[in-house]
Tab-separated table of C-alpha atoms in Angstrom:
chain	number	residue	atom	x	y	z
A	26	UNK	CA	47.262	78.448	21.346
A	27	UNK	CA	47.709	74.625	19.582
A	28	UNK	CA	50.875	74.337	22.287
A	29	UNK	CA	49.032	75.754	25.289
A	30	UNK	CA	45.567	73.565	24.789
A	31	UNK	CA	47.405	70.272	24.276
A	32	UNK	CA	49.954	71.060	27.523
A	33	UNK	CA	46.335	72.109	29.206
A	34	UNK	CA	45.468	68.671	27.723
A	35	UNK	CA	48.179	67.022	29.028
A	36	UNK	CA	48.157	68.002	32.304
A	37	UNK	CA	44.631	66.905	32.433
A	38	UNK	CA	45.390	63.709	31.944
A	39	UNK	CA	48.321	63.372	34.504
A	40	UNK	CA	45.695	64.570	36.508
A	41	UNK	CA	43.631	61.621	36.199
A	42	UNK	CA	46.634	59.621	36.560
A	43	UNK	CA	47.632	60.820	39.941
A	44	UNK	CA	44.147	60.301	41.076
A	45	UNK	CA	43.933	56.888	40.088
A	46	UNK	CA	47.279	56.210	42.047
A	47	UNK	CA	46.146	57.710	44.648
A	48	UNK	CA	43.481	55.608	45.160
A	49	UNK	CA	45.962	52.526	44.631
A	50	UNK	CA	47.752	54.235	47.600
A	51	UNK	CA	45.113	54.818	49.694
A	52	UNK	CA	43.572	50.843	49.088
A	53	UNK	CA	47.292	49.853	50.367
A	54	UNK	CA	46.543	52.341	53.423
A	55	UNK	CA	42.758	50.799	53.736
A	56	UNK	CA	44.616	47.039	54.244
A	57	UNK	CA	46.958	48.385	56.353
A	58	UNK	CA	44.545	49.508	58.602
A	59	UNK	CA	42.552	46.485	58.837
A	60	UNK	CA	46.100	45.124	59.701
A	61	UNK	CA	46.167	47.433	62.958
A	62	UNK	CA	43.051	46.500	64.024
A	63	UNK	CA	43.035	42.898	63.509
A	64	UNK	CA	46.515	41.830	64.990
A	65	UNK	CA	46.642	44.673	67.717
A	66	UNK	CA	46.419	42.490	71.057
A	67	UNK	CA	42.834	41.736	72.636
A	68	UNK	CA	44.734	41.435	75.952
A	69	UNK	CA	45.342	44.900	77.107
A	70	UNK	CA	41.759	45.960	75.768
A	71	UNK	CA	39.916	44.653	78.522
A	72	UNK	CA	41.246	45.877	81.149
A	73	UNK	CA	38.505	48.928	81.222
A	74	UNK	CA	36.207	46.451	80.320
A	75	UNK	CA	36.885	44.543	83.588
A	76	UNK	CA	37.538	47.623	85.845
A	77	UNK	CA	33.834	48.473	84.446
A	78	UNK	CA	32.646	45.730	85.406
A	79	UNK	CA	33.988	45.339	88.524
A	80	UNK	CA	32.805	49.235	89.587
A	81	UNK	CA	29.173	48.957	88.402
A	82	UNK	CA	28.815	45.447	90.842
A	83	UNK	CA	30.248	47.302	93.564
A	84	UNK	CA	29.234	50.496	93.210
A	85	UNK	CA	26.359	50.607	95.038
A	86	UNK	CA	28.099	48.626	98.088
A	87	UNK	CA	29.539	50.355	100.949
A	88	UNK	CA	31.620	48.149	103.473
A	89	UNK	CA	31.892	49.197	106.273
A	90	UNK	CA	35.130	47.878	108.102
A	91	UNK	CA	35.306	48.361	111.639
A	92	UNK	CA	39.397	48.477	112.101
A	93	UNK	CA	41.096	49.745	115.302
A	94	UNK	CA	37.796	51.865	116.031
A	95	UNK	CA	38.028	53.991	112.763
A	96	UNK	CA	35.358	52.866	110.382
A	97	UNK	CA	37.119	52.378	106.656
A	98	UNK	CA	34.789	52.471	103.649
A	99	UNK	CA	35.816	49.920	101.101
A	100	UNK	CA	34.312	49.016	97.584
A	101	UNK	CA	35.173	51.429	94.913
A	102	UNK	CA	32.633	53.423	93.315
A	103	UNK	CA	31.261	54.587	89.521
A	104	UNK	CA	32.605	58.059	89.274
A	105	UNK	CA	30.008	59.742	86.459
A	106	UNK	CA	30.244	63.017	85.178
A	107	UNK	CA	27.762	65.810	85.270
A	108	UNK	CA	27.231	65.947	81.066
A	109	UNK	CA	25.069	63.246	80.050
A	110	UNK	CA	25.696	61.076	83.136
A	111	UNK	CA	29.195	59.325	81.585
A	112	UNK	CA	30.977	57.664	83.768
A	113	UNK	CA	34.667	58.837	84.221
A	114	UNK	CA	36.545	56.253	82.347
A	115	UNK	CA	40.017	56.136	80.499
A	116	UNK	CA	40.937	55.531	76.880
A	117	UNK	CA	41.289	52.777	75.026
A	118	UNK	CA	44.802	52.039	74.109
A	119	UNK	CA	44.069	52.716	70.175
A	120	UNK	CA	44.102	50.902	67.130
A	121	UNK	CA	46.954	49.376	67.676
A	122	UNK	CA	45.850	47.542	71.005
A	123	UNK	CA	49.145	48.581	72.912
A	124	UNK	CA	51.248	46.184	70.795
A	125	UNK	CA	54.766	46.219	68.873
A	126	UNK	CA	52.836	44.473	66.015
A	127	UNK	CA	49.525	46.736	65.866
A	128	UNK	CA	52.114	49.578	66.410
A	129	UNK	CA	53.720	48.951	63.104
A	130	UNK	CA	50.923	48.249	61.141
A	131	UNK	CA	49.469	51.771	62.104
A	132	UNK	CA	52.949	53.270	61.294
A	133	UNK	CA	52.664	51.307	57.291
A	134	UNK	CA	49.174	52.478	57.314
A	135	UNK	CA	49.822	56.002	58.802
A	136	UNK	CA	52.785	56.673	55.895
A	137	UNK	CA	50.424	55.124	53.321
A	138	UNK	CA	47.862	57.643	53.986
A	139	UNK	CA	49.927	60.286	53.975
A	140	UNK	CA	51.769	58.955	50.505
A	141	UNK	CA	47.899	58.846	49.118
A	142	UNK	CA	47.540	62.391	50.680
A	143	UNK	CA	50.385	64.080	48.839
A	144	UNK	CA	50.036	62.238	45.205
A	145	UNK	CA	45.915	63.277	45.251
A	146	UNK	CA	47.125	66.968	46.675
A	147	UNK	CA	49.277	66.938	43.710
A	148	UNK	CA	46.443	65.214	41.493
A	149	UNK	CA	44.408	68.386	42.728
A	150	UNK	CA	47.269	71.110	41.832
A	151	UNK	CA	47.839	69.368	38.399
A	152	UNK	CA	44.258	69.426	37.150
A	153	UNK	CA	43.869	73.490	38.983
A	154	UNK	CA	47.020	73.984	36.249
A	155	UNK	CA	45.251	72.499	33.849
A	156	UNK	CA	41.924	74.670	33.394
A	157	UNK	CA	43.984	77.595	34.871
A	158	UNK	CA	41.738	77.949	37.795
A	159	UNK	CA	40.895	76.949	41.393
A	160	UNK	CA	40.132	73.532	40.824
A	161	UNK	CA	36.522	73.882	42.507
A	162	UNK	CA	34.285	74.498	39.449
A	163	UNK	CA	31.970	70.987	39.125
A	164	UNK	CA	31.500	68.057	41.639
A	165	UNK	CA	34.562	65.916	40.620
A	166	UNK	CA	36.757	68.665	41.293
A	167	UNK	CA	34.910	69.945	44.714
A	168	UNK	CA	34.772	65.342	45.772
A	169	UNK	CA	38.818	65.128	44.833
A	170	UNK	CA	39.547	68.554	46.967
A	171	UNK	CA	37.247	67.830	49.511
A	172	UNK	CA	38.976	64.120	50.346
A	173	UNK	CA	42.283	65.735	50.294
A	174	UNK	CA	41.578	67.989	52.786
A	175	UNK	CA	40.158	65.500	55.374
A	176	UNK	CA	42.676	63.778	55.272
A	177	UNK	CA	44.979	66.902	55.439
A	178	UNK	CA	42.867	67.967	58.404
A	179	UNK	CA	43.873	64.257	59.925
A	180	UNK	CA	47.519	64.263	59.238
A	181	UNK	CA	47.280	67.508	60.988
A	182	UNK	CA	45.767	66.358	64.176
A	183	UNK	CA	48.371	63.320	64.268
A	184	UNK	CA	51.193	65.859	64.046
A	185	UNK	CA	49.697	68.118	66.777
A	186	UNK	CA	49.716	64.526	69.114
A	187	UNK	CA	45.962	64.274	69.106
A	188	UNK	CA	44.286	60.695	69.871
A	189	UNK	CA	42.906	60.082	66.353
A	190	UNK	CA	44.584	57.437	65.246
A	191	UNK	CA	41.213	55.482	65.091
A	192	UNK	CA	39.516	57.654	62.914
A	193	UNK	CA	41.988	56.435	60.015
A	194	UNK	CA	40.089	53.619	58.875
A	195	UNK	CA	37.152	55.202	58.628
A	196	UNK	CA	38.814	58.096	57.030
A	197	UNK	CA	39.875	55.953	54.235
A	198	UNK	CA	37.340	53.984	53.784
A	199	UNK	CA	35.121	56.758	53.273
A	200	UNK	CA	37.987	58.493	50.773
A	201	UNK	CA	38.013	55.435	48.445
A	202	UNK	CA	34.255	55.671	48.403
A	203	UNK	CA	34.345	59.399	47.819
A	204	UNK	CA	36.930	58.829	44.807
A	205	UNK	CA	35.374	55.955	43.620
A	206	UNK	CA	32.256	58.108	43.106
A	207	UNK	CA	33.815	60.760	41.721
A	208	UNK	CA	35.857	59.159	38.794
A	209	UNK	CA	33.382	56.655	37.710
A	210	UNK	CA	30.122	59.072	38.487
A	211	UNK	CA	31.110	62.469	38.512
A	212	UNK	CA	34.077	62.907	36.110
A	213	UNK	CA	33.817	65.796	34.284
A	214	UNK	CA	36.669	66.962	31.690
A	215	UNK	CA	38.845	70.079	32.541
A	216	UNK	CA	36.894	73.439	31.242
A	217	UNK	CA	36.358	77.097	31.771
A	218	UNK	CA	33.940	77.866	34.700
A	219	UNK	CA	30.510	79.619	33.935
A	220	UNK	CA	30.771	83.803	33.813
A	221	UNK	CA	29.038	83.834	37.155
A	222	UNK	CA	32.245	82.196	38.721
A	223	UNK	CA	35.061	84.647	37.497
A	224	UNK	CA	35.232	85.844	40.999
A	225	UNK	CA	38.035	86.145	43.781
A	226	UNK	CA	35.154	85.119	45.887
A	227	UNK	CA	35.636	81.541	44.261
A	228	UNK	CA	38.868	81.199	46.088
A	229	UNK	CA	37.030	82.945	49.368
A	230	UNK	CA	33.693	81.293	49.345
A	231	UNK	CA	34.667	77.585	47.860
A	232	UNK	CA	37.814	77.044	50.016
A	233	UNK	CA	36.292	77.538	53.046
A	234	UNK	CA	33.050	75.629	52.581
A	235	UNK	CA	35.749	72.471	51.181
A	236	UNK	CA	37.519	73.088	54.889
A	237	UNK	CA	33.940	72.988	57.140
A	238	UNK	CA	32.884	70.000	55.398
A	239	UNK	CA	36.103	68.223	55.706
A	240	UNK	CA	36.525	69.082	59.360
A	241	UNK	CA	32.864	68.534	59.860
A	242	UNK	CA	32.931	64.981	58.628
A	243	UNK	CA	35.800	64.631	61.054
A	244	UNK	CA	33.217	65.580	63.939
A	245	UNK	CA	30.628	63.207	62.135
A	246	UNK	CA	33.093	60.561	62.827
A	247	UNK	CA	33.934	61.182	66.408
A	248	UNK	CA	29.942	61.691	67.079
A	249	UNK	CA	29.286	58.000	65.541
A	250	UNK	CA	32.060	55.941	67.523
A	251	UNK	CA	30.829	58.355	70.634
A	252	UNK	CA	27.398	56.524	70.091
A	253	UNK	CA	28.944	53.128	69.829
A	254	UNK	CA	31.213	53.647	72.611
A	255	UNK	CA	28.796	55.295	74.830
A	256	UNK	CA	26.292	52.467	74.106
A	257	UNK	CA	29.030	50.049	74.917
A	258	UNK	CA	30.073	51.899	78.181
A	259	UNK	CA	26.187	51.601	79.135
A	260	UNK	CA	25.987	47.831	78.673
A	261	UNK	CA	29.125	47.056	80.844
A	262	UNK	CA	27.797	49.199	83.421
A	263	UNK	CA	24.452	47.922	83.627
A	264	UNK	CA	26.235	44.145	83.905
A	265	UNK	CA	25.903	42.979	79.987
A	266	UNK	CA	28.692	41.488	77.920
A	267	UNK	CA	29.137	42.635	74.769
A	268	UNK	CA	30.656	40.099	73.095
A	269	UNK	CA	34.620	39.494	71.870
A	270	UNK	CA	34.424	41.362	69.098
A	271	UNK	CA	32.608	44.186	70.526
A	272	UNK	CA	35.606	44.440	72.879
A	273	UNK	CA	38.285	43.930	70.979
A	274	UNK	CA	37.206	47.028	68.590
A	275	UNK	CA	35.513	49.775	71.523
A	276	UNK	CA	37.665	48.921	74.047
A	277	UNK	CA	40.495	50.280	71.486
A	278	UNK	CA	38.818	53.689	71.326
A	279	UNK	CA	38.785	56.519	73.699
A	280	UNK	CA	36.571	56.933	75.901
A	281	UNK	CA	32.969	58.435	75.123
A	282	UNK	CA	33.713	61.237	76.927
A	283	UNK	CA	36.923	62.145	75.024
A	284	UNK	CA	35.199	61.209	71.932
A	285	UNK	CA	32.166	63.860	72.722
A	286	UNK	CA	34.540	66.396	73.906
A	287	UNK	CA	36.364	66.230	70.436
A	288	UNK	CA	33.380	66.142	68.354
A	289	UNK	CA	32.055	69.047	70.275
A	290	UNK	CA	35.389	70.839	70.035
A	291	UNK	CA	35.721	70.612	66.217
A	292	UNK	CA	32.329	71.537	65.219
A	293	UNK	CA	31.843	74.394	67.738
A	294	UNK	CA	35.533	75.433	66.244
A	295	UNK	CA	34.068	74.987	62.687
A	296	UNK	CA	31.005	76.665	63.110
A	297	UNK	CA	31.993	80.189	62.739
A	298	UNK	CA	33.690	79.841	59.590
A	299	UNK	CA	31.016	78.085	58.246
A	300	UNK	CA	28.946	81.409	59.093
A	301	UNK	CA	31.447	82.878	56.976
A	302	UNK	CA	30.765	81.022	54.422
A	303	UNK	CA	27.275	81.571	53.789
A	304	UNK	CA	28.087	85.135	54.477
A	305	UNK	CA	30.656	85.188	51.587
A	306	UNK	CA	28.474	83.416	49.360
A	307	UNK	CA	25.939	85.984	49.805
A	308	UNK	CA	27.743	88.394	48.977
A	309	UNK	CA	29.229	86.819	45.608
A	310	UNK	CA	25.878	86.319	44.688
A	311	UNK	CA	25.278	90.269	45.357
A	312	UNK	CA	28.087	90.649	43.038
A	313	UNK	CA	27.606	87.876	40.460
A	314	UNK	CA	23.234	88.027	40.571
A	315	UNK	CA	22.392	91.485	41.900
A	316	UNK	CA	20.941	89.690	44.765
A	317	UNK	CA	22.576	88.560	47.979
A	318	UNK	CA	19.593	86.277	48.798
A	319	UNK	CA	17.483	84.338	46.296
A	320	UNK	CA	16.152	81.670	48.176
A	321	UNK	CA	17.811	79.366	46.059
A	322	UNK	CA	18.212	75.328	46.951
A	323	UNK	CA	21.574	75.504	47.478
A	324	UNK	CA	21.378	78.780	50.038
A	325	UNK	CA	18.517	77.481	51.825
A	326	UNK	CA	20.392	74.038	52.293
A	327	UNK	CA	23.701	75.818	53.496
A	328	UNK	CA	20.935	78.022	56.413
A	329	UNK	CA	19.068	74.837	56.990
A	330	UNK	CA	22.926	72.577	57.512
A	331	UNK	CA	23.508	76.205	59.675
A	332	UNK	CA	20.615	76.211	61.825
A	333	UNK	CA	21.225	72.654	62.367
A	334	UNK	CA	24.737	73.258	63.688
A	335	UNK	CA	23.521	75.964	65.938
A	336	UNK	CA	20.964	73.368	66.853
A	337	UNK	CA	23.332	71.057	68.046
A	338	UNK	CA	25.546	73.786	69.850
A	339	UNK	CA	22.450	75.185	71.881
A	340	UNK	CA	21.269	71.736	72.921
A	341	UNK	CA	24.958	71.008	74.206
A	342	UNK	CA	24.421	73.807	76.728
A	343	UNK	CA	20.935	72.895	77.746
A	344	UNK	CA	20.268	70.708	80.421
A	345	UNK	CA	18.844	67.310	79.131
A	346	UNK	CA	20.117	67.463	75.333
A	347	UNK	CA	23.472	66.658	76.035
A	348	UNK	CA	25.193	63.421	75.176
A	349	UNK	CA	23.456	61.164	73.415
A	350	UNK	CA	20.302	63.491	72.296
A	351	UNK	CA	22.707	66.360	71.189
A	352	UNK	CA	24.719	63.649	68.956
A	353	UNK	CA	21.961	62.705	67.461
A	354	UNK	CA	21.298	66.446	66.327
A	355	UNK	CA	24.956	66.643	65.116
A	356	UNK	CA	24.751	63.789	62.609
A	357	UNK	CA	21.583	65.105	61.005
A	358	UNK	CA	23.457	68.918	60.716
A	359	UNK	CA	26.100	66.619	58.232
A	360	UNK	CA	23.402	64.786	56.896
A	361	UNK	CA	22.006	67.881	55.919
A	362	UNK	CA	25.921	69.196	54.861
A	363	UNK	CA	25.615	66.085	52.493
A	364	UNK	CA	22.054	66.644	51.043
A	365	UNK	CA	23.384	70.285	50.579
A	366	UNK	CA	26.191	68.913	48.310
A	367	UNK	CA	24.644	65.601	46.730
A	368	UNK	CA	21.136	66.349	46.835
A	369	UNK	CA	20.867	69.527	45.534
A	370	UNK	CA	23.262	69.662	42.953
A	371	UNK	CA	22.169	65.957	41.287
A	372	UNK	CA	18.220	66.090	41.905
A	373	UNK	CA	17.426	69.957	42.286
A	374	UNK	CA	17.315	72.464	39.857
A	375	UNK	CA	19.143	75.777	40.787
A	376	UNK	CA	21.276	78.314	40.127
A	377	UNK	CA	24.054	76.157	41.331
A	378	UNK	CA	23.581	73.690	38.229
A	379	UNK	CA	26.466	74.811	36.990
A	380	UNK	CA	28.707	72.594	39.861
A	381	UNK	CA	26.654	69.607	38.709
A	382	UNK	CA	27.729	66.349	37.398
């Protein structure tokens, strides 16, 4: 027993370790980034920007051009699309800018990240071998899990060939904060969970609510730069200029269509399982309370973050909520995701208080 509590001991403490150098990792990653985005060219960028600008002058000019008898129509036109009234434009050439050199500063930061990924994964396994247990039983272990799998869930999208290159500064910037807050705020040491959590359902219920609000902070993401870009789009349009710096960093993303379009398509992917999640919680708390429903803090958080979500779905499909309206509605479903987590487990008492600080 001596033996197995100091190895448990032990293993705590590499733990720590490999979430420290993680962080270390993922700072080297957050620099690297900043890299891409500052030396990637600023001449390729604004090409959209000028092909914007050039459509919106003209597009309400028709030439008529009398040639040989046939009349020609000349001047090209805004093509819009039917959702939200965007106007059909292409990508921005990514982080990067198009360049060698922004290229291979997204390539150091890319294998940084994904360094920092595996030593925090294995910073997660170590401290789940340490208490024995899924390592999901207080809020440092749910913050470290939860970071690991975003950026899992990114990795994942880059090796499918998805355009998401530009969410990795954000991404990191928002892990080192998460870590950050966990070791110096929410550290807890390695123990035994509560009697109410010796469940199988921990492994059911826990995992997948980790996975929705990982992939739902990569929506979050995608819905905020859609609101930049689309208010950027607008400006060029209407004949503004945005400014250098505006264009050297929008310009770089994809389009606000594509960036809609991939919010939309993660959280209406998402969505379902996170119906399974409340439903599995329900029925661990059948199992673990006698009750399915208690009306508890945490379970009316997880309907209200649910109903919001289905909010956000419906007003997609209804005429005059989508775009900008319907975004809006999607980052106050994650605000509520975060309330759910932060909120209630910090400044609410309930029979969740065990997953507290």
């Amino acid at each position: 027993m001596i033996l197995a509590a100091a190895t448990n001991e032990s293993l705590a403490e590499f733990s720590n370790v490999l979430i420290y150098s993680s962080m270390a990792v993922y700072t080297l990653a957050f620099l690297a980034h900043i890299a891409e985005w500052v030396f990637g060219s600023r001449s390729k960028v604004g090409r959209t920007a000028a092909a914007l600008t050039t459509t919106a002058a003209a597009a309400d000019a028709e030439v008529t051009v009398q040639s040989g008898g046939t009349a020609v129509l000349g001047g090209p036109k805004v093509v819009t699309r039917s959702t939200g009234g965007r106007r059909d434009v292409p990508d921005g050439p990514g982080a990067a800018g198009g360049t060698v050199q922004g290229d291979l500063y997204g390539r150091i930061a890319i294998s940084l990240t994904t360094l920092a990924f595996l030593v925090e994964a294995a910073g997660v396994v170590t401290r789940a071998l340490s208490v024995q247990r899924a390592p999901w039983g207080n809020m440092y272990e749910f913050s470290t899990t939860f970071s690991t799998v975003a950026v899992g869930a990114y990795l994942g999208f880059l090796v499918a060939k998805k355009n998401v290159r530009w969410i990795g500064l954000p991404l990191v910037t928002t892990v080192l904060l998460d870590l950050g807050i966990a070791v110096t705020w929410l550290y807890t040491e390695s123990d035994q969970l509560v009697p109410a959590l010796h469940s199988y359902w921990l492994w059911i219920h826990v995992s997948t609510a980790i996975f929705c609000g990982a992939v739902f902070y990569l929506g979050a993401v995608a819905t905020l730069m859609y609101l930049f870009r689309d208010s950027y789009e607008n400006k060029l349009a209407n004949g503004g200029d945005p400014g250098s710096f505006a264009r050297s960093v929008l310009e770089r993303l994809p389009a606000a269509a594509s960036l809609d379009k991939f919010a939309y398509r993660i959280n209406a992917a998402i969505f379902p399982l996170w119906t399974f999640t409340i439903i599995a919680g329900a029925i661990w708390a059948g199992d673990a309370w006698g009750r399915y429903w208690n009306w508890d803090a945490k379970e009316v958080w997880s309907f209200i973050t649910w109903v919001a979500y289905a909010a956000y779905l419906h007003a997609r499909a209804t005429a005059g909520w989508k775009g900008r309206k319907a975004a809006y509605i999607a980052l106050i479903a994650f605000a509520c995701f975060l309330f759910n987590y932060y909120g209630v487990n910090i400044f609410v008492n309930s029979l969740h208080s065990y997953a507290g600080v």
